[in-house]
CSV table of C-alpha atoms in Angstrom, one decimal:
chain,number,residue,atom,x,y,z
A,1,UNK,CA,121.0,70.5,78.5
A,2,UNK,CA,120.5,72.9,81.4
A,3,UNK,CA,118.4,76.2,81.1
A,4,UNK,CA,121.1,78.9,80.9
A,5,UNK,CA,119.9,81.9,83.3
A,6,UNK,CA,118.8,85.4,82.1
A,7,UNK,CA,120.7,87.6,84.2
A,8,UNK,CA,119.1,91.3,83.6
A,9,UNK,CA,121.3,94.3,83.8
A,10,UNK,CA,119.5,97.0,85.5
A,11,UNK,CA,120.1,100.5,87.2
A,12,UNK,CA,119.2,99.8,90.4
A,13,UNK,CA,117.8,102.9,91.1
A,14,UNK,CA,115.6,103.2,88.3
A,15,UNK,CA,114.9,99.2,89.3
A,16,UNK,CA,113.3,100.4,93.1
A,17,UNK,CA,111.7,103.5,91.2
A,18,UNK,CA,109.6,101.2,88.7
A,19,UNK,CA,109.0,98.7,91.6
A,20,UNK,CA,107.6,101.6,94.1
A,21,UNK,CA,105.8,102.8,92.0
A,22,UNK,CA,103.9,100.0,91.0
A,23,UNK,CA,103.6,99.5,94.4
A,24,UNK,CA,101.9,103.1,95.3
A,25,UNK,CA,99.2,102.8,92.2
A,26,UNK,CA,97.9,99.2,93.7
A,27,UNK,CA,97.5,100.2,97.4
A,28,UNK,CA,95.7,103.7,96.1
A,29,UNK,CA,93.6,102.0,93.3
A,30,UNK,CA,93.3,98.4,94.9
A,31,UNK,CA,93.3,99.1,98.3
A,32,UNK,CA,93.2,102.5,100.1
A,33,UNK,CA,90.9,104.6,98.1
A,34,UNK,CA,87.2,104.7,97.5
A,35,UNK,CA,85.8,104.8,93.9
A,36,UNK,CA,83.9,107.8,93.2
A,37,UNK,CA,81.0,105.7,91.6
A,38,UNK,CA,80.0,103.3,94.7
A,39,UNK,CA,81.9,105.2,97.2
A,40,UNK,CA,83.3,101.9,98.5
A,41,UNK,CA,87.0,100.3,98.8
A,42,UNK,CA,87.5,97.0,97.0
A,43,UNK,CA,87.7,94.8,100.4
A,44,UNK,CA,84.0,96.8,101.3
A,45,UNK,CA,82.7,95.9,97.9
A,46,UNK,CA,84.0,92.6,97.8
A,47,UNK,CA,82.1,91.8,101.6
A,48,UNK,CA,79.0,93.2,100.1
A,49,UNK,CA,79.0,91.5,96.5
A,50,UNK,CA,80.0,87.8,98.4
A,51,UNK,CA,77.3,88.1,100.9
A,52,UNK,CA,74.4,89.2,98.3
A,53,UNK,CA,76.0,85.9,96.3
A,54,UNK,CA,75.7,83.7,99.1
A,55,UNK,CA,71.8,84.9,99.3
A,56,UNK,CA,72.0,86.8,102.4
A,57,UNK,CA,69.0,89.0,101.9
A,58,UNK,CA,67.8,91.5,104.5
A,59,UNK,CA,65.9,88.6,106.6
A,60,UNK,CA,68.1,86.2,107.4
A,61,UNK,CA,71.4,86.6,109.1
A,62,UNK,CA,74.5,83.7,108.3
A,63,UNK,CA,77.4,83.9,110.6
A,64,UNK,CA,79.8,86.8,110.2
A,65,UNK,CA,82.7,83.7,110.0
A,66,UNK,CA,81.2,82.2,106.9
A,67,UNK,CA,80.7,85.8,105.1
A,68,UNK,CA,84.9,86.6,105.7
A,69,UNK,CA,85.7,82.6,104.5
A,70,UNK,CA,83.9,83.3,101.5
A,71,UNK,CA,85.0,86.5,100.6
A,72,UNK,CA,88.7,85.3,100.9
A,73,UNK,CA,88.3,82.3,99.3
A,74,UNK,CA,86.9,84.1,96.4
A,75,UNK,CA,87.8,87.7,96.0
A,76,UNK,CA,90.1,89.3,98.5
A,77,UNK,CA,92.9,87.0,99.3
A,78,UNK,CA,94.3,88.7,102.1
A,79,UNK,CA,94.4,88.5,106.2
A,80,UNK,CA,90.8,87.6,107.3
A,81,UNK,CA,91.3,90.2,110.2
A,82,UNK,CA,91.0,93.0,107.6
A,83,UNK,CA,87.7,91.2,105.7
A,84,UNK,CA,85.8,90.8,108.9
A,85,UNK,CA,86.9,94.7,109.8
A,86,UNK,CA,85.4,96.3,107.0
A,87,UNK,CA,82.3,94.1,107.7
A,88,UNK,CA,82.1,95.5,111.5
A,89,UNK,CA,83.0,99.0,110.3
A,90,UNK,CA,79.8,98.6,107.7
A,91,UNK,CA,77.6,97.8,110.6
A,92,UNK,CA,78.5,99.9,113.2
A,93,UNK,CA,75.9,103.1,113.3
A,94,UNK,CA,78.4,105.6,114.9
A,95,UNK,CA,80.9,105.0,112.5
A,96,UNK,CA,78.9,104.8,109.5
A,97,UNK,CA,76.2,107.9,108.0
A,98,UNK,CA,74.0,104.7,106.9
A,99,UNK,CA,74.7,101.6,108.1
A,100,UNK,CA,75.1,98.8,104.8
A,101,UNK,CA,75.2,95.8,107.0
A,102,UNK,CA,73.2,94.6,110.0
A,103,UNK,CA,74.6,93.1,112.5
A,104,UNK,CA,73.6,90.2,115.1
A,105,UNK,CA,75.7,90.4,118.5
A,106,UNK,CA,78.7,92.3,119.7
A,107,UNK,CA,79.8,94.6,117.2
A,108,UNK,CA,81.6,96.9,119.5
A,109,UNK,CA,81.2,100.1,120.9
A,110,UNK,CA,81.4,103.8,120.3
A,111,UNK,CA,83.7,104.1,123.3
A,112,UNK,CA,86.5,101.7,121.5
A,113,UNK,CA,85.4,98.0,122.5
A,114,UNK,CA,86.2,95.9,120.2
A,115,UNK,CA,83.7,93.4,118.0
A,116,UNK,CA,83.4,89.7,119.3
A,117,UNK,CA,85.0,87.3,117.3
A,118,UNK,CA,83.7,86.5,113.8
A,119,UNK,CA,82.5,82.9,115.0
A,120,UNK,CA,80.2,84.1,117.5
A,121,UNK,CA,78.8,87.3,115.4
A,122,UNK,CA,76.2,86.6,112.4
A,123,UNK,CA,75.8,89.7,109.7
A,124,UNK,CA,72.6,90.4,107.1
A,125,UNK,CA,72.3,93.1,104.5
A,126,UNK,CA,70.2,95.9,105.0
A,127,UNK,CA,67.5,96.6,103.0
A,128,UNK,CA,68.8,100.0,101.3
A,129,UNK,CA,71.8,97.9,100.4
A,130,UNK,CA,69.6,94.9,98.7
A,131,UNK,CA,67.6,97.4,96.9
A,132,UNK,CA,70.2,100.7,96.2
A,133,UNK,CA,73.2,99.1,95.7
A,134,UNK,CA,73.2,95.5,94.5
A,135,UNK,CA,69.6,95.4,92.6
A,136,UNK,CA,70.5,94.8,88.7
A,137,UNK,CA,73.9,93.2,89.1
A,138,UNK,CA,72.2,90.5,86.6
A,139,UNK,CA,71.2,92.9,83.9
A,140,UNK,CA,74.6,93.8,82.8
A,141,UNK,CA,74.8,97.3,84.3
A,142,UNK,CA,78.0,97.3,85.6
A,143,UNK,CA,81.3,95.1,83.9
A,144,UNK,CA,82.7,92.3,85.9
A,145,UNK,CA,86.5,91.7,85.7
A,146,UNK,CA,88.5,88.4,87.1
A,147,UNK,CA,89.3,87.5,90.4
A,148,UNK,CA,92.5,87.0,91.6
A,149,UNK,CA,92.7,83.9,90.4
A,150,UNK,CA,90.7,84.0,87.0
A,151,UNK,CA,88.0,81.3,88.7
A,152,UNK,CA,85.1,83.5,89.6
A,153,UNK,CA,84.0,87.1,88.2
A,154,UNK,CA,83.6,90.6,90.4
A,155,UNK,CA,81.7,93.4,89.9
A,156,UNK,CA,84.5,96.1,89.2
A,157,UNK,CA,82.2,98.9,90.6
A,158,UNK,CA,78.7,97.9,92.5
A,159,UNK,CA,75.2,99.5,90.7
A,160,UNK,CA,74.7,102.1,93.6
A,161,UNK,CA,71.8,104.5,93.2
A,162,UNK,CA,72.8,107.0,95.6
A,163,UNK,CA,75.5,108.9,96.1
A,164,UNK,CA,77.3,106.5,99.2
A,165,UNK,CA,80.4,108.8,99.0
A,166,UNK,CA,79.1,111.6,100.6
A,167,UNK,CA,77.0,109.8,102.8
A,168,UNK,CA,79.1,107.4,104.5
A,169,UNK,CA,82.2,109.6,104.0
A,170,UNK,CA,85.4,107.4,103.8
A,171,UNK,CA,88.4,107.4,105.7
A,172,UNK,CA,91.9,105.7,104.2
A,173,UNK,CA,95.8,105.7,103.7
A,174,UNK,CA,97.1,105.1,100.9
A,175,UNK,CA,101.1,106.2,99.9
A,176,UNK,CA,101.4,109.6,99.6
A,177,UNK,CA,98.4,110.5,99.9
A,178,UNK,CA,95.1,110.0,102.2
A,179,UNK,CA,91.6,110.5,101.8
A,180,UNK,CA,89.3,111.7,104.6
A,181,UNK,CA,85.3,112.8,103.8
A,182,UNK,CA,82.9,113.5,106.0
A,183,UNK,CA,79.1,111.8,106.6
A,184,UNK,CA,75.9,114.0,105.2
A,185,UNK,CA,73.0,113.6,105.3
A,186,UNK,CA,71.1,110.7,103.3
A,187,UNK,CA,67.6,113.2,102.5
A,188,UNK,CA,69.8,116.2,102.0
A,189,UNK,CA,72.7,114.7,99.8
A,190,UNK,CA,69.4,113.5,97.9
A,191,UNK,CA,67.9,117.3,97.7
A,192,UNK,CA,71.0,118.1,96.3
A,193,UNK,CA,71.3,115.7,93.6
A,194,UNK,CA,68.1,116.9,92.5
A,195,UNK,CA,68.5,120.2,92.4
A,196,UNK,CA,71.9,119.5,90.3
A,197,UNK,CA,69.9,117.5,87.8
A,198,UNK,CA,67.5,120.6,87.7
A,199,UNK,CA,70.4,123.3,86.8
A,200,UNK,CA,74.1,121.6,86.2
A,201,UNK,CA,74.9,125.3,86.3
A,202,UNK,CA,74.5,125.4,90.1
A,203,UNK,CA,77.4,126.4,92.1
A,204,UNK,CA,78.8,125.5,95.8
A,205,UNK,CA,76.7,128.0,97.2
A,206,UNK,CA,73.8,127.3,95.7
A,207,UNK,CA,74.5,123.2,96.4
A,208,UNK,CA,74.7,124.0,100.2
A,209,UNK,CA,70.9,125.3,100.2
A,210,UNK,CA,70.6,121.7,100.2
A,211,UNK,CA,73.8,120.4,101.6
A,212,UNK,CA,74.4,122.7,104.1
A,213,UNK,CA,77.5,120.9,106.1
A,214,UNK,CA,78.4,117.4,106.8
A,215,UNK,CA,76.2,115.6,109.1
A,216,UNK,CA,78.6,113.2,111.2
A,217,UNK,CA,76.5,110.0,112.9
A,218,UNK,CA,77.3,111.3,116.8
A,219,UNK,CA,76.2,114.7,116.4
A,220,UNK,CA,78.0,117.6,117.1
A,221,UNK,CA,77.6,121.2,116.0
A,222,UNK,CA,80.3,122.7,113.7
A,223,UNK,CA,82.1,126.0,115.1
A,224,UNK,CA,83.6,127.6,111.3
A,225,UNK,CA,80.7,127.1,109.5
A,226,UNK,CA,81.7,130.1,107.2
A,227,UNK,CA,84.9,128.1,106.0
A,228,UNK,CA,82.8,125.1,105.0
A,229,UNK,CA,82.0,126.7,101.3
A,230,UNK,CA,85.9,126.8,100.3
A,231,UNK,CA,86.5,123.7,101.9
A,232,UNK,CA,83.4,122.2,99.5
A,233,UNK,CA,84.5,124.2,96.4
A,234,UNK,CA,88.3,122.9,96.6
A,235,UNK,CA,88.0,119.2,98.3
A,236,UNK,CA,90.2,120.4,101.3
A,237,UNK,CA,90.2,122.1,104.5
A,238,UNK,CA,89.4,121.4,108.2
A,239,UNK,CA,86.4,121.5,110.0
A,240,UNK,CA,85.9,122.2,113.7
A,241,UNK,CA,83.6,120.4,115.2
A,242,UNK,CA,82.8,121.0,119.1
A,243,UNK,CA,80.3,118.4,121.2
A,244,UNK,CA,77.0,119.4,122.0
A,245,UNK,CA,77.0,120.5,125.5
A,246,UNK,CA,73.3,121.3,127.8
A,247,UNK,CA,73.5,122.9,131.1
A,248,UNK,CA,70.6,121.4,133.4
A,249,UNK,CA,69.5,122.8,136.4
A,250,UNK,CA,70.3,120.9,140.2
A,251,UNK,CA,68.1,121.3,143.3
A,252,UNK,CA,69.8,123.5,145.7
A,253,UNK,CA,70.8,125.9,142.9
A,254,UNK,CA,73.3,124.5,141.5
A,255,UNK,CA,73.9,123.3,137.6
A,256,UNK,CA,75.3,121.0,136.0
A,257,UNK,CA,77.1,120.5,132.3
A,258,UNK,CA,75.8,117.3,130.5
A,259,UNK,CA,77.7,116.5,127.2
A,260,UNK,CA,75.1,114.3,124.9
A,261,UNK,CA,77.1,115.1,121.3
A,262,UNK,CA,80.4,114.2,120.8
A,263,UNK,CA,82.9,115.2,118.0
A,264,UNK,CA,83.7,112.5,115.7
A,265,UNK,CA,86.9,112.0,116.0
A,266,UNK,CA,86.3,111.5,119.7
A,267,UNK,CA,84.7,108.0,119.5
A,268,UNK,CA,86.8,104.9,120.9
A,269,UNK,CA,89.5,105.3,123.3
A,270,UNK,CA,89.3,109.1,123.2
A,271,UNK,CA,86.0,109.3,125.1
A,272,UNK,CA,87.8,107.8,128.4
A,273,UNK,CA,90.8,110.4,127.2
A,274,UNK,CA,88.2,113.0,127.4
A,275,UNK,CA,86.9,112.6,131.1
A,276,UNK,CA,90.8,112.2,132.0
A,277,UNK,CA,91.7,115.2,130.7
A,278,UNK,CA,88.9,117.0,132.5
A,279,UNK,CA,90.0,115.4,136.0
A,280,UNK,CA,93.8,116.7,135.1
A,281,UNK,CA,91.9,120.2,134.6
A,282,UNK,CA,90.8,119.8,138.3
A,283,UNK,CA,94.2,117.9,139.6
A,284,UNK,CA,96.0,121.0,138.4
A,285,UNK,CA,93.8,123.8,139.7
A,286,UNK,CA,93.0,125.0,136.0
A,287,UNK,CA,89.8,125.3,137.4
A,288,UNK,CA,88.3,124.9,140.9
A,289,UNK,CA,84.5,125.0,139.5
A,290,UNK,CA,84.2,120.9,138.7
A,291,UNK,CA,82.6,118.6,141.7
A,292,UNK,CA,82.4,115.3,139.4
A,293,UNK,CA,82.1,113.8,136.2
A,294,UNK,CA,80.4,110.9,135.4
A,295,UNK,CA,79.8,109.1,132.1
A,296,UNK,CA,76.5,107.7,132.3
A,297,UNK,CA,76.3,106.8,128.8
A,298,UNK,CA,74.1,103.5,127.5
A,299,UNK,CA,72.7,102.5,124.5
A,300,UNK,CA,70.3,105.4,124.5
A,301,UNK,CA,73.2,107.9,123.3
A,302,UNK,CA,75.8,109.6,125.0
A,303,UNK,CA,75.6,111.1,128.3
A,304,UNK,CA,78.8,112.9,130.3
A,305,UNK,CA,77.5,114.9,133.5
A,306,UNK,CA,80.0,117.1,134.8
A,307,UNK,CA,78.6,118.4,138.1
A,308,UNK,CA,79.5,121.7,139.1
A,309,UNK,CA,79.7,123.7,142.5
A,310,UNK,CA,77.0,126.8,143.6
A,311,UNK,CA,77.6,129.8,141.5
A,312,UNK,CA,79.9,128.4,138.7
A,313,UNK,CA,81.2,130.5,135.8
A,314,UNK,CA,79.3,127.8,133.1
A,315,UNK,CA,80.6,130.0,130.0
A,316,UNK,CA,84.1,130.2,130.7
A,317,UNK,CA,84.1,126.5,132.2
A,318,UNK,CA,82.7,125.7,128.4
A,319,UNK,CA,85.3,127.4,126.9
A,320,UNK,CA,88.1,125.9,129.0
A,321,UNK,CA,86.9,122.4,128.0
A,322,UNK,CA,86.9,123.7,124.5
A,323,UNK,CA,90.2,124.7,124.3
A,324,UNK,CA,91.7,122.3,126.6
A,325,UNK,CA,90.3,118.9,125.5
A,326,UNK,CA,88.9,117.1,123.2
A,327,UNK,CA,85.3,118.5,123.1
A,328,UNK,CA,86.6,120.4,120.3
A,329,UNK,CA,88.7,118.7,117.7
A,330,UNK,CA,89.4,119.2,114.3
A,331,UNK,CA,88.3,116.6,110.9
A,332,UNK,CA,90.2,117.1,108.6
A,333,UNK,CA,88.9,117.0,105.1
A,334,UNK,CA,90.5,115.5,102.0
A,335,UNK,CA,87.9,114.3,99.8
A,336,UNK,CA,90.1,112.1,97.2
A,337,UNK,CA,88.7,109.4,94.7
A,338,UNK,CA,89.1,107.2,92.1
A,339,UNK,CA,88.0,108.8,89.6
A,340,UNK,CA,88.0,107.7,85.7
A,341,UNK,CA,91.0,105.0,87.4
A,342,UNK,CA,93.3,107.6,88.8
A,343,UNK,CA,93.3,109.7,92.4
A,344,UNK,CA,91.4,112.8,92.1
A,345,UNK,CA,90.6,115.8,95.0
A,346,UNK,CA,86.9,116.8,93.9
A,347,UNK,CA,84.8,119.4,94.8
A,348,UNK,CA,81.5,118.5,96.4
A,349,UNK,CA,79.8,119.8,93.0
A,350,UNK,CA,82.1,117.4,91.2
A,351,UNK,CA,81.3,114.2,93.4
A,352,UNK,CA,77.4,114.8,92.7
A,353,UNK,CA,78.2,115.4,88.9
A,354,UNK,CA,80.0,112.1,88.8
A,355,UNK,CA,77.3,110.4,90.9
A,356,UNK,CA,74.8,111.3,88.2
A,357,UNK,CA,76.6,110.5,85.2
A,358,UNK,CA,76.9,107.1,86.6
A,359,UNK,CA,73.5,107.0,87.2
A,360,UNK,CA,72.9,107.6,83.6
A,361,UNK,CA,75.3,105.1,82.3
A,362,UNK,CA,73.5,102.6,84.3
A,363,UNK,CA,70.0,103.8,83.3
A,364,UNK,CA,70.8,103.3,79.7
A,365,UNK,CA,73.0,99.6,80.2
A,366,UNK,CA,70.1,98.6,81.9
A,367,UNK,CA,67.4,99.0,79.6
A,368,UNK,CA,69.5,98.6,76.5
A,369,UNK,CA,69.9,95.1,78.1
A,370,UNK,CA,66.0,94.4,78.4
A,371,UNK,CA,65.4,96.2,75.4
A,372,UNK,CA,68.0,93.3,73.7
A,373,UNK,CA,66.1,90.1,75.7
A,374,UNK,CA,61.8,91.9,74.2
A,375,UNK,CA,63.6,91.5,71.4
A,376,UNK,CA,64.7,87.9,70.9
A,377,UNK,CA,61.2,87.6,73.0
A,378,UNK,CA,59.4,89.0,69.8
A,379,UNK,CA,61.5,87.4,67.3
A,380,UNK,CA,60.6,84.3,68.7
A,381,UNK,CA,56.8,85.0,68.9
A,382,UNK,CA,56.9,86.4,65.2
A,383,UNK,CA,58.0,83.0,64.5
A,384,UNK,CA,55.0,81.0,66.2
A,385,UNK,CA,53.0,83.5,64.7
């Protein structure tokens, strides 16, 4: 006898609601955001769990094609274009406040070359991310959940001892709503931390004795640094940030501007914007002071040299390139996490109190654990005995 179908009446509106949202809560939870424990989005977690259970440690490096395989084999079954991304993203100094994974061969530029292709690259883990954020995984410190396919077991949040959130930032798009927080300083974040431990009373003002402003990986020097305080005590703002600019003396009296911080939204394809924009300053007689410009850049750090003719107006040439390129930009901040499973906007005093509660709930899963394994130890030995 054949199966009769179930044919379900539905509102179809109420049908696409239910659907969409559904949809919305997996790419922010699963997907877009970072978790306010680890600081890291499931695919970055995922690349970092496979490669410590492959046995990469910090002095050996396996071939970046083998790490991305693995991972999507295992625990992120989606494109391998977006695996071996994260895992260039987590090498790459300029991008990154503290780089989680070392990288062996072309792993692109700051001026928006791409990496090589994952067959020819090789990848390692760094030592701070052997020791800070995957030491303990095997004393029961964190719970492990399914994969996708109920055959292996995850971490659901990695053991990290520091507060990564604030010191790599994060950057994502999720639906209807993004995240964007800035890079700080590893030893100041730390100062902070402290000093929260020392008086949970502190406020924002107090915090940024320690934490003073973000700290982004290619410099720059922040222009509203008096807006920085409500933009840490609510989550949100925007922060100007203007590249570091040095005027050098030429023989035959003239000077020169040489640009050796950038901001950091200028890095990839916005560098060679950059020295466009300042020729189209010249092309259109906005200014008659610029000879040349030259971006003499290496692997040494960033270097622009605008040469200037005899008796130019430096100040007013600065503020031109200010206002009419690049050189100053704005970062938006947004710092949303998962937090307690749901999107949350959290004030830089909130992120370090989560970061130490976490800390504590590892501290005492940990040693509850070896406190369980002296015991059947002793039980045993009183036995013998």
């Amino acid at each position: 006898m054949k199966q009769e179908e179930q044919i379900i009446r539905t509102e179809y509106s109420e049908l696409m609601q239910k659907s969409y949202i559904d949809y919305a809560m997996s790419v922010i939870i699963s997907r877009a955001l970072p978790d306010i424990r680890d600081g890291l989005k499931p695919v970055q977690r995922r690349t970092l769990y496979d490669m410590y259970e492959l046995g990469i440690r910090y002095d050996k490096y396996r071939k970046s094609a083998r790490i991305v395989g693995d991972t999507m084999g295992k625990y992120h079954p989606h494109g391998d274009s977006s695996i071996y991304g994260a895992l260039v993203v987590l090498a790459q100094d300029f991008k990154m406040g503290q780089t989680l994974v070392d990288g062996h061969g072309n792993f692109g530029s700051i001026e928006g070359d791409g990496a090589a292709a994952m067959r020819y690259t090789e990848a390692r883990l760094q030592k701070l991310t052997q020791e800070a954020f995957l030491a303990d995984l095997d004393k029961d410190v964190v719970d492990f959940v399914p994969n996708f396919d109920e055959t292996e077991k995850e971490p659901e949040v990695l053991p990290v001892k520091v507060p990564n959130l604030l010191i790599n930032g994060a950057e994502g798009i999720a639906v209807g709503m993004t995240t964007s927080i800035p890079t700080h300083n590893f030893g100041e974040v730390i100062d902070g931390v402290i000093a929260y431990m020392k008086n949970p009373g502190i406020n924002t003002e107090q915090m940024m004795q320690y934490i003073p402003g973000p700290d982004f990986p290619t410099g720059g020097v922040i222009a509203n640094k008096d807006e920085l305080t409500a933009i840490y005590s609510t989550g949100v703002g925007k922060i100007k940030i203007r590249g570091k600019v040095e005027v050098e003396q030429v023989k035959g009296g003239k000077e020169r501007l040489v640009i050796t911080e950038i901001p950091y939204t200028m890095i990839g394809a916005n560098i060679g914007k950059f020295l466009n924009d300042v020729c189209n300053l010249v092309e259109s007689k906005k200014t008659t002071d610029i000879v040349d410009i030259s971006n003499q850049s290496s692997k040494e750090g960033i270097r622009i040299v605008i040469e200037l003719k005899r008796g130019a107006d430096v100040e007013n040439l600065k503020n031109m390139l200010y206002k009419k390129t690049r050189l100053e930009d704005t970062f938006g901040v947004n710092m949303l996490a998962v937090a307690n499973g749901r999107p949350e906007t959290l004030s830089l005093k909130q992120i370090i109190e989560h970061h130490v509660d976490f800390q504590f709930e590892l501290a005492t899963r940990k040693y509850t654990t070896l406190l369980g394994k002296e015991r059947e130890k002793s039980e045993v030995q009183e036995g013998l005995i």
